[in-house]
Amino acid sequence: MAENWWQDCVVYQIYPRSFQDSNGDGIGDIPGIIQRLDYLQTLLIDAIWLSPIFLSPMADFGYDISDYCSIDPVFGTMADVERLISEAHKRNIRVIFDMVLNHTSLEHPWFAESRQSQENEKAEFYIWADTIPNNWHAAFGGRAWTYDSTRKQYYLHSFLPDQPDLNWRSSKTVEAIFNQLTFWLDKGIDGFRLDVINCIVKDEALRNNPKIIGSRPRPYDMQRHIFDRNRPESHQKLKMLRKLIDGYDQRMLVGEIMVELPGEPELAASYLGRFQDELHLCFDFSLAYTRFSAVKWKKVAKRWYEAVGKHRVPTWVLNNHDIPRIVSRLHGNEEKARLAALFLLTQRGAIFLYYGEELGLPNSKISRAAMHDPLGKRYWPFHPGRDPERGPMVWSTGEGNGFTTGESWLASVKAANRYSVENQELEQDSMLHFYRRLLSLRKEDEVLRNGLCTFIDTSCMHILAYCREIGSDQRLILLNMSNKNQICSVPLVQTRAMQCELIFSTEARSGRMDDLHAIQIGPFQGRIYRLLVKDSNL
């Protein structure tokens, strides 16, 4: 059994604007999330992660915070949040808040004071320069430096001009940030997801980034980001933050590590700390940018496991509020989506699900005129924006689909009724019931949660095979990631002379015993076996 809850947890990410609206204004809120806690409990999840709900002018929909210790009225009140924490804990569901510590809103009181002069108490809370000192670009377009006419200097912003970067080299800034976190820890929050946490410290001399040839239209992608992120001092700051968190019982930090696509797992793993003294968990998104293939997924997974090692905890995710939904990336192929879910939920470590993933929910169709996302507005049509993966949750049939009684802030997915919780509850072979069965198996099976993972070379390149084991207790997982029947042999089984009991299958067959010397698996089908040593007396 895992020593800490986060080592084998399943976390359900909620984008609050799109989960459940309780007051008919078309925007999801905290009371709405409370209304749906019983549903979340049926999924047997361990925690919920809420994208930012703090006071914000919403230039980047909450990722521009103007007060870390206040709740934006569009989402509710502090009393609502306190009730959410209490009600979630009653159901053994932990609550993780999304914290944006690289930057604040332009409207944050810290920035309002910092911009007044070069001598005031918060003058060094942000990064200022007399002239544009380097070639850095902002991820959301334009130069990373904007002139402030009040202070008569330029300030750094890695994203929008509305999001000035905090100066983590200032001890006063770090102390103020930690005080905000302490406020929420004292209220009972169980952990924090840390936005672009590897960006917090910038090069002290503000040197130019080297230029490269980018494959995408953003100037930001035509630089190697060695001076505006991943500075060695970032690790020192995270060790300080870890000490703060470890002062509380069973609290957790999970970090978003901004990397070059399709992923840099070794870099992401470095933020766990050599001695597990930085982040508890961190995301590697390589899988989300890898073509659906047994060979490619095996390569990506092995690299991530090797980067993390046996004594640190890998984190697995297929989609989130910034990454198109897995069903849409698979062009609506539900069989592939089930196989992806089977892979995800049979890995060692922490699993992160995105709201609606359990329904097979695809992206919404958002026209350019209806687009809200600043990234999409800047780079359309080269970038479709992040609105499509943020469409409303589909709870029921009919107008509003149970999400709102008003006009939704974003359009629902087309043919929404077929994806609704209401309909899928009635269909035993639905995606929802598939996820529930799989989540239940993972919850019950210690080997699937914490067992060592070993990938196996089979006679068929289209079969992804791996074994999870704790001592002699073993599970064998076979995934046919092709659109044809495949026959393969599994050397592991041949050499150890074992019986194989089928305990889970995407084909809805279980309980039988199989001979895996020459196993046939249908297109896009997957199976989980319990390996049993044959009785030598038989």
XYZ file of C-alpha atoms in Angstrom:
538
model
C 0.000 0.000 0.000
C 1.221 3.498 -0.823
C 2.563 5.449 2.141
C 0.961 8.687 0.941
C -2.404 9.197 -0.783
C -0.917 11.030 -3.766
C 1.420 8.175 -4.729
C -1.344 6.121 -6.373
C -4.210 8.606 -6.544
C -6.771 9.320 -9.256
C -7.386 13.075 -9.554
C -10.338 14.533 -11.458
C -9.670 17.951 -12.978
C -12.580 20.395 -13.041
C -12.615 23.525 -15.167
C -15.095 25.376 -12.913
C -16.563 27.653 -15.610
C -17.756 24.583 -17.499
C -18.705 21.976 -14.894
C -22.012 22.991 -13.294
C -23.846 26.312 -13.191
C -26.062 26.700 -10.123
C -27.542 30.165 -10.733
C -28.391 30.282 -14.442
C -25.760 32.807 -15.522
C -24.209 30.315 -17.951
C -20.945 29.968 -15.997
C -20.121 27.069 -13.711
C -19.499 27.792 -10.035
C -18.554 26.360 -6.651
C -22.131 25.593 -5.488
C -22.521 23.692 -8.762
C -19.489 21.550 -7.988
C -20.915 20.800 -4.546
C -24.142 19.622 -6.205
C -22.135 17.077 -8.212
C -19.945 15.635 -5.450
C -22.126 12.529 -5.155
C -21.578 11.833 -8.854
C -17.833 12.278 -8.421
C -17.920 9.860 -5.513
C -19.327 7.155 -7.812
C -16.155 7.423 -9.894
C -14.067 6.401 -6.855
C -11.668 9.296 -7.414
C -9.315 10.415 -4.651
C -9.217 14.152 -5.306
C -10.538 16.995 -7.428
C -8.340 19.696 -8.938
C -10.022 23.026 -9.628
C -8.632 25.404 -12.248
C -8.289 28.896 -10.682
C -11.310 30.325 -8.868
C -9.562 33.348 -7.342
C -10.422 36.997 -7.932
C -9.400 37.857 -11.480
C -10.207 40.235 -14.349
C -10.273 37.058 -16.478
C -7.853 38.205 -19.178
C -6.706 34.566 -19.179
C -9.789 33.148 -17.437
C -8.414 32.951 -13.915
C -4.757 32.394 -14.727
C -4.322 36.115 -14.042
C -4.971 36.381 -10.305
C -5.622 39.761 -8.678
C -6.082 38.379 -5.132
C -4.901 34.926 -4.085
C -7.039 34.932 -0.944
C -10.379 36.015 -2.446
C -12.866 34.079 -4.571
C -14.101 35.632 -7.786
C -17.845 36.391 -7.440
C -18.561 34.590 -10.712
C -17.657 31.346 -8.901
C -19.153 32.084 -5.487
C -17.950 33.089 -2.048
C -15.406 32.069 0.541
C -18.235 30.377 2.437
C -18.955 28.293 -0.688
C -15.336 27.184 -0.864
C -15.276 26.270 2.815
C -18.432 24.211 2.292
C -16.887 22.534 -0.763
C -13.829 21.500 1.231
C -16.024 20.176 4.045
C -18.446 18.286 1.789
C -15.670 16.820 -0.330
C -13.791 15.615 2.739
C -16.965 13.955 4.044
C -16.874 11.858 0.863
C -13.129 11.129 1.187
C -12.405 13.403 -1.764
C -9.427 15.734 -1.378
C -9.346 19.224 -2.887
C -6.447 20.625 -4.933
C -6.297 24.285 -5.952
C -4.624 25.623 -9.088
C -2.004 28.191 -8.077
C -0.396 30.592 -10.543
C 2.882 31.640 -8.947
C 4.878 32.735 -11.980
C 2.795 35.871 -12.475
C -0.196 37.822 -11.206
C -2.804 40.013 -12.822
C -1.928 43.575 -13.769
C -4.669 44.487 -11.276
C -3.055 42.771 -8.288
C -2.374 45.264 -5.430
C 1.262 44.134 -5.448
C 1.698 45.344 -9.015
C -0.299 48.511 -8.378
C 2.210 49.423 -5.673
C 5.264 48.140 -7.525
C 4.584 50.337 -10.546
C 4.351 53.543 -8.482
C 8.093 54.006 -8.020
C 11.462 52.267 -7.946
C 11.833 52.708 -4.187
C 8.555 51.542 -2.610
C 8.152 48.416 -0.480
C 7.052 46.258 -3.405
C 9.296 47.832 -6.042
C 11.143 44.517 -6.527
C 8.092 42.242 -6.496
C 8.192 42.182 -10.316
C 10.944 42.221 -12.944
C 11.676 45.702 -14.293
C 14.206 47.152 -16.737
C 15.020 50.646 -18.007
C 15.150 49.429 -21.603
C 14.129 46.177 -23.315
C 17.106 44.071 -22.227
C 16.812 40.994 -24.434
C 15.048 39.141 -27.251
C 12.511 37.282 -25.123
C 9.039 36.752 -26.557
C 5.771 36.159 -24.719
C 4.070 32.792 -25.180
C 0.795 34.522 -26.068
C 2.378 36.798 -28.668
C 4.569 39.880 -28.926
C 7.631 40.931 -26.974
C 7.873 39.817 -23.356
C 8.437 43.411 -22.227
C 5.850 46.200 -21.926
C 6.476 49.825 -21.026
C 4.728 51.194 -17.943
C 4.260 54.956 -18.159
C 3.799 55.354 -14.397
C 7.095 53.779 -13.348
C 8.764 54.677 -16.661
C 10.282 51.231 -16.988
C 9.542 47.994 -18.821
C 8.084 45.013 -16.971
C 8.448 41.344 -17.938
C 5.456 39.187 -18.825
C 5.984 35.642 -20.119
C 2.368 35.457 -21.289
C -0.091 38.368 -21.705
C 0.862 41.979 -20.875
C -1.967 41.629 -18.317
C 0.161 38.990 -16.501
C 3.385 40.557 -15.119
C 5.970 38.043 -13.911
C 6.796 37.928 -10.220
C 10.401 38.331 -9.117
C 11.300 35.137 -7.273
C 14.816 36.444 -6.658
C 13.328 38.814 -4.078
C 13.005 37.230 -0.629
C 10.116 39.600 0.133
C 8.218 38.305 -2.898
C 8.788 34.684 -1.933
C 7.650 35.356 1.631
C 4.475 37.046 0.367
C 3.725 34.138 -2.000
C 4.231 31.588 0.755
C 1.854 33.527 2.988
C -0.883 33.127 0.361
C -0.323 29.379 0.253
C -0.357 29.147 4.035
C -3.753 30.861 4.048
C -5.232 27.992 2.022
C -3.336 25.228 3.779
C -4.805 26.458 7.049
C -8.265 26.227 5.476
C -7.727 22.551 4.727
C -6.735 22.510 1.059
C -4.982 19.208 0.310
C -2.578 20.379 -2.353
C -1.722 22.715 -5.178
C -1.306 22.315 -8.906
C 1.427 24.811 -9.789
C 1.096 26.525 -13.160
C 4.271 26.703 -15.350
C 6.319 26.300 -12.197
C 9.648 25.876 -14.025
C 9.331 29.482 -15.269
C 9.441 31.166 -11.877
C 13.128 32.182 -11.871
C 14.681 34.084 -14.773
C 18.325 34.561 -15.665
C 19.824 37.154 -13.338
C 21.597 38.918 -16.221
C 18.506 38.660 -18.486
C 20.581 37.257 -21.363
C 19.225 36.630 -24.878
C 17.761 33.219 -25.670
C 19.443 31.405 -28.579
C 17.445 31.461 -31.810
C 16.213 28.282 -33.487
C 14.010 27.428 -36.462
C 10.483 26.943 -35.119
C 7.884 24.585 -36.583
C 4.958 26.761 -35.443
C 3.985 30.358 -36.188
C 4.787 31.850 -32.791
C 8.078 33.781 -32.468
C 8.141 32.263 -28.966
C 8.783 28.848 -30.553
C 11.813 30.147 -32.450
C 13.984 30.367 -29.350
C 15.573 27.892 -26.979
C 14.205 28.963 -23.610
C 17.304 28.542 -21.497
C 17.327 31.959 -19.820
C 13.604 32.603 -19.174
C 12.863 29.220 -17.587
C 14.573 26.204 -15.958
C 17.126 28.271 -14.090
C 19.021 26.311 -11.387
C 17.640 28.628 -8.700
C 14.122 27.321 -9.426
C 15.042 24.085 -7.711
C 16.207 25.966 -4.618
C 12.875 27.810 -4.440
C 10.922 24.578 -4.796
C 12.885 22.985 -1.978
C 11.849 25.913 0.202
C 8.244 25.456 -0.886
C 8.394 21.723 -0.183
C 9.509 22.437 3.386
C 6.473 24.679 3.830
C 4.113 22.001 2.508
C 5.731 19.249 4.555
C 4.876 21.248 7.667
C 1.289 20.091 7.082
C 0.077 16.504 7.143
C -0.501 14.727 3.816
C -0.421 17.783 1.517
C 0.820 17.630 -2.047
C 2.377 19.698 -4.863
C 1.990 18.775 -8.539
C 3.728 20.940 -11.105
C 3.115 21.850 -14.717
C 6.527 21.872 -16.385
C 6.648 23.982 -19.541
C 8.827 22.121 -22.067
C 9.616 21.933 -25.758
C 7.139 19.703 -27.595
C 6.584 16.793 -27.795
C 8.080 16.575 -24.318
C 11.195 16.471 -22.160
C 10.505 13.836 -19.484
C 13.991 14.020 -17.977
C 13.572 17.753 -17.442
C 10.117 17.276 -15.929
C 11.409 14.544 -13.590
C 14.226 16.808 -12.391
C 11.630 18.966 -10.615
C 10.826 16.053 -8.309
C 14.271 16.558 -6.805
C 17.066 14.003 -6.587
C 16.061 13.272 -3.003
C 12.284 13.690 -3.491
C 12.599 17.110 -1.893
C 10.927 19.339 -4.503
C 7.554 18.605 -6.133
C 5.678 15.488 -5.089
C 4.395 15.022 -8.651
C 4.918 16.672 -12.028
C 3.317 16.343 -15.436
C 4.936 14.927 -18.532
C 2.697 15.523 -21.564
C 4.679 13.431 -24.049
C 1.848 10.903 -24.362
C -0.628 13.627 -25.356
C 1.598 14.568 -28.290
C 2.431 11.032 -29.438
C 0.670 9.203 -32.267
C -1.562 6.297 -31.187
C 0.797 3.366 -31.716
C 2.024 0.446 -29.601
C 5.645 1.101 -30.534
C 5.477 4.839 -29.874
C 3.459 4.640 -26.624
C 5.799 1.992 -25.285
C 8.812 4.163 -26.054
C 7.257 7.214 -24.390
C 6.125 5.308 -21.288
C 9.482 3.579 -20.806
C 11.315 6.889 -21.099
C 9.044 8.484 -18.477
C 9.444 5.560 -16.063
C 13.224 5.647 -16.536
C 13.335 9.402 -15.964
C 11.335 9.160 -12.744
C 12.981 5.982 -11.434
C 11.632 3.424 -8.969
C 11.543 5.674 -5.921
C 9.720 8.685 -7.328
C 6.145 8.824 -8.580
C 5.186 9.182 -12.269
C 2.084 11.147 -13.213
C -0.110 10.172 -16.172
C -2.502 12.362 -18.155
C -4.140 12.257 -21.597
C -5.788 15.700 -21.765
C -6.527 18.853 -19.788
C -7.743 22.441 -20.155
C -4.836 23.265 -22.503
C -4.688 20.020 -24.518
C -7.396 18.836 -26.963
C -9.537 16.037 -25.604
C -8.282 12.508 -26.261
C -11.443 11.444 -28.151
C -11.042 14.326 -30.588
C -7.360 13.555 -31.079
C -8.445 10.002 -31.924
C -10.988 11.364 -34.450
C -13.960 10.130 -32.441
C -12.871 6.470 -32.328
C -14.376 5.239 -29.049
C -12.597 1.866 -29.184
C -9.253 3.655 -29.277
C -10.389 5.925 -26.436
C -11.254 2.911 -24.274
C -7.882 1.387 -24.994
C -6.201 4.673 -24.045
C -8.161 4.682 -20.768
C -7.097 1.095 -20.089
C -3.470 2.066 -20.620
C -3.791 5.162 -18.422
C -5.445 3.437 -15.479
C -3.060 0.479 -15.398
C 0.084 2.571 -14.904
C 2.014 2.994 -11.669
C 1.664 6.348 -9.975
C -0.830 9.215 -10.040
C -3.572 9.414 -12.684
C -5.233 12.671 -13.759
C -8.609 12.635 -15.530
C -10.224 15.661 -17.180
C -13.923 16.322 -16.565
C -16.060 14.555 -19.180
C -13.237 12.193 -20.111
C -15.242 9.417 -18.476
C -18.080 10.164 -20.933
C -15.896 10.087 -24.024
C -16.652 13.794 -24.385
C -15.010 15.328 -27.490
C -14.058 18.943 -28.086
C -16.782 21.511 -28.661
C -16.917 23.295 -32.023
C -16.127 26.955 -31.411
C -16.306 29.485 -34.225
C -13.809 32.304 -34.440
C -16.549 34.797 -33.578
C -17.431 32.871 -30.399
C -13.829 32.386 -29.289
C -12.778 33.596 -25.826
C -9.234 32.259 -25.487
C -6.579 34.971 -26.009
C -4.141 32.442 -27.481
C -6.668 31.364 -30.105
C -7.633 34.942 -30.914
C -3.987 35.837 -31.506
C -2.989 32.841 -33.629
C -6.198 31.662 -35.333
C -6.321 29.744 -37.709
C -2.851 28.315 -36.955
C -3.956 27.663 -33.372
C -7.632 26.808 -32.749
C -7.455 28.146 -29.207
C -8.170 26.239 -26.007
C -11.922 26.874 -25.874
C -12.865 23.594 -27.649
C -11.537 21.409 -24.809
C -13.247 23.648 -22.238
C -16.825 23.061 -23.414
C -19.594 22.443 -20.842
C -20.083 19.153 -19.038
C -23.079 17.229 -20.377
C -25.290 16.020 -17.528
C -28.672 15.400 -19.129
C -30.714 15.688 -22.298
C -32.650 18.800 -23.234
C -31.874 22.491 -23.314
C -28.751 23.403 -21.373
C -27.887 19.708 -20.966
C -28.131 20.012 -17.188
C -25.162 22.387 -17.138
C -27.151 25.629 -17.043
C -30.677 27.011 -17.213
C -29.301 30.100 -18.973
C -27.111 30.685 -22.000
C -23.824 28.822 -21.668
C -20.597 30.822 -21.889
C -19.330 28.233 -24.401
C -21.171 25.993 -26.842
C -21.791 22.373 -25.884
C -20.425 19.528 -27.954
C -22.493 18.583 -31.003
C -24.983 15.730 -30.439
C -24.551 16.371 -26.721
C -27.423 14.126 -25.630
C -25.594 10.945 -26.588
C -22.714 11.866 -24.261
C -24.877 12.831 -21.285
C -24.478 11.256 -17.865
C -28.252 10.673 -17.917
C -28.126 8.507 -21.037
C -24.900 6.722 -20.171
C -26.216 5.727 -16.754
C -28.874 3.684 -18.605
C -26.443 1.924 -20.954
C -24.360 -0.781 -19.305
C -21.818 -0.766 -22.145
C -21.400 3.027 -22.090
C -18.084 4.799 -21.712
C -19.145 5.968 -18.238
C -19.714 2.424 -16.982
C -16.482 1.312 -18.644
C -14.562 3.956 -16.682
C -16.356 3.051 -13.465
C -15.467 -0.640 -13.839
C -11.875 0.217 -14.614
C -11.593 2.713 -11.752
C -13.137 0.161 -9.394
C -10.621 -2.475 -10.452
C -7.731 -0.079 -9.918
C -9.066 0.921 -6.495
C -9.297 -2.737 -5.422
C -6.067 -3.988 -6.986
C -2.888 -3.013 -5.170
C -0.746 -4.427 -7.984
C -2.335 -2.153 -10.618
C -1.784 0.891 -8.409
C 1.701 0.319 -7.064
C 3.279 -2.667 -8.776
C 6.526 -2.351 -10.704
C 5.905 -1.934 -14.438
C 7.957 -3.965 -16.929
C 7.365 -3.705 -20.680
C 7.497 -6.932 -22.675
C 8.632 -7.591 -26.226
C 6.044 -9.742 -27.984
C 5.952 -11.393 -31.401
C 3.641 -8.635 -32.673
C 4.644 -4.975 -32.998
C 1.021 -3.842 -32.711
C 0.589 -5.326 -29.221
C 1.604 -3.178 -26.269
C 2.371 -5.601 -23.436
C 3.504 -4.944 -19.912
C 3.497 -6.639 -16.537
C 2.684 -5.075 -13.177
C 4.035 -6.966 -10.192
C 4.485 -6.898 -6.447
C 6.578 -9.931 -5.570
C 4.916 -12.991 -7.081
C 1.578 -11.212 -7.540
C 1.442 -10.207 -11.201
C -0.888 -8.648 -13.755
C -0.335 -8.846 -17.490
C -1.830 -6.122 -19.712
C -2.145 -6.601 -23.478
C -3.353 -3.835 -25.801
C -3.929 -4.317 -29.520
C -3.413 -0.810 -30.856
C -4.187 -1.703 -34.476
C -7.395 -2.011 -36.511
C -6.818 -5.703 -37.324
C -6.922 -8.977 -35.421
C -3.497 -9.784 -34.019
C -1.949 -13.022 -32.823
C 1.057 -12.929 -30.571
C 3.021 -14.935 -28.060
C 4.217 -13.505 -24.751
C 7.705 -14.739 -23.739
C 7.134 -13.872 -20.098
C 4.326 -16.403 -19.825
C 6.137 -19.094 -21.804
C 9.230 -19.049 -19.621
C 7.442 -18.974 -16.283
C 4.809 -21.628 -17.051
C 1.823 -19.720 -15.698
C -1.914 -19.803 -15.988
C -3.576 -16.590 -17.012
C -6.947 -15.554 -15.608
C -8.710 -12.799 -17.550
C -9.960 -10.208 -15.023
C -10.821 -7.270 -17.306
C -11.363 -6.765 -20.998
C -12.611 -4.087 -23.364
C -14.497 -7.023 -24.948
C -16.535 -7.443 -21.745
C -15.233 -10.971 -21.131
C -13.624 -12.032 -17.882
C -13.159 -14.981 -15.582
C -11.819 -17.372 -18.200
C -8.355 -18.944 -18.328
C -6.238 -18.245 -21.419
C -3.189 -19.816 -22.974
C -1.035 -16.889 -24.004
C 1.424 -18.879 -26.102
C -0.619 -17.802 -29.131
C -3.251 -15.300 -28.128
C -5.622 -13.608 -30.546
C -6.851 -10.099 -29.757
C -9.408 -8.171 -31.791
C -8.911 -4.679 -33.248
C -8.375 -1.999 -30.589
C -9.038 -4.461 -27.775
C -7.272 -4.747 -24.442
C -7.096 -7.265 -21.622
C -5.840 -7.536 -18.059
C -4.769 -10.950 -16.778
C -3.881 -12.232 -13.347
C -0.867 -14.521 -13.690
C -1.033 -17.663 -11.615
C 1.745 -20.212 -11.074
C 0.588 -23.681 -12.123
C 0.285 -26.267 -9.391
C 3.276 -28.581 -9.933
C 1.267 -31.506 -8.484
C -1.297 -31.364 -11.300
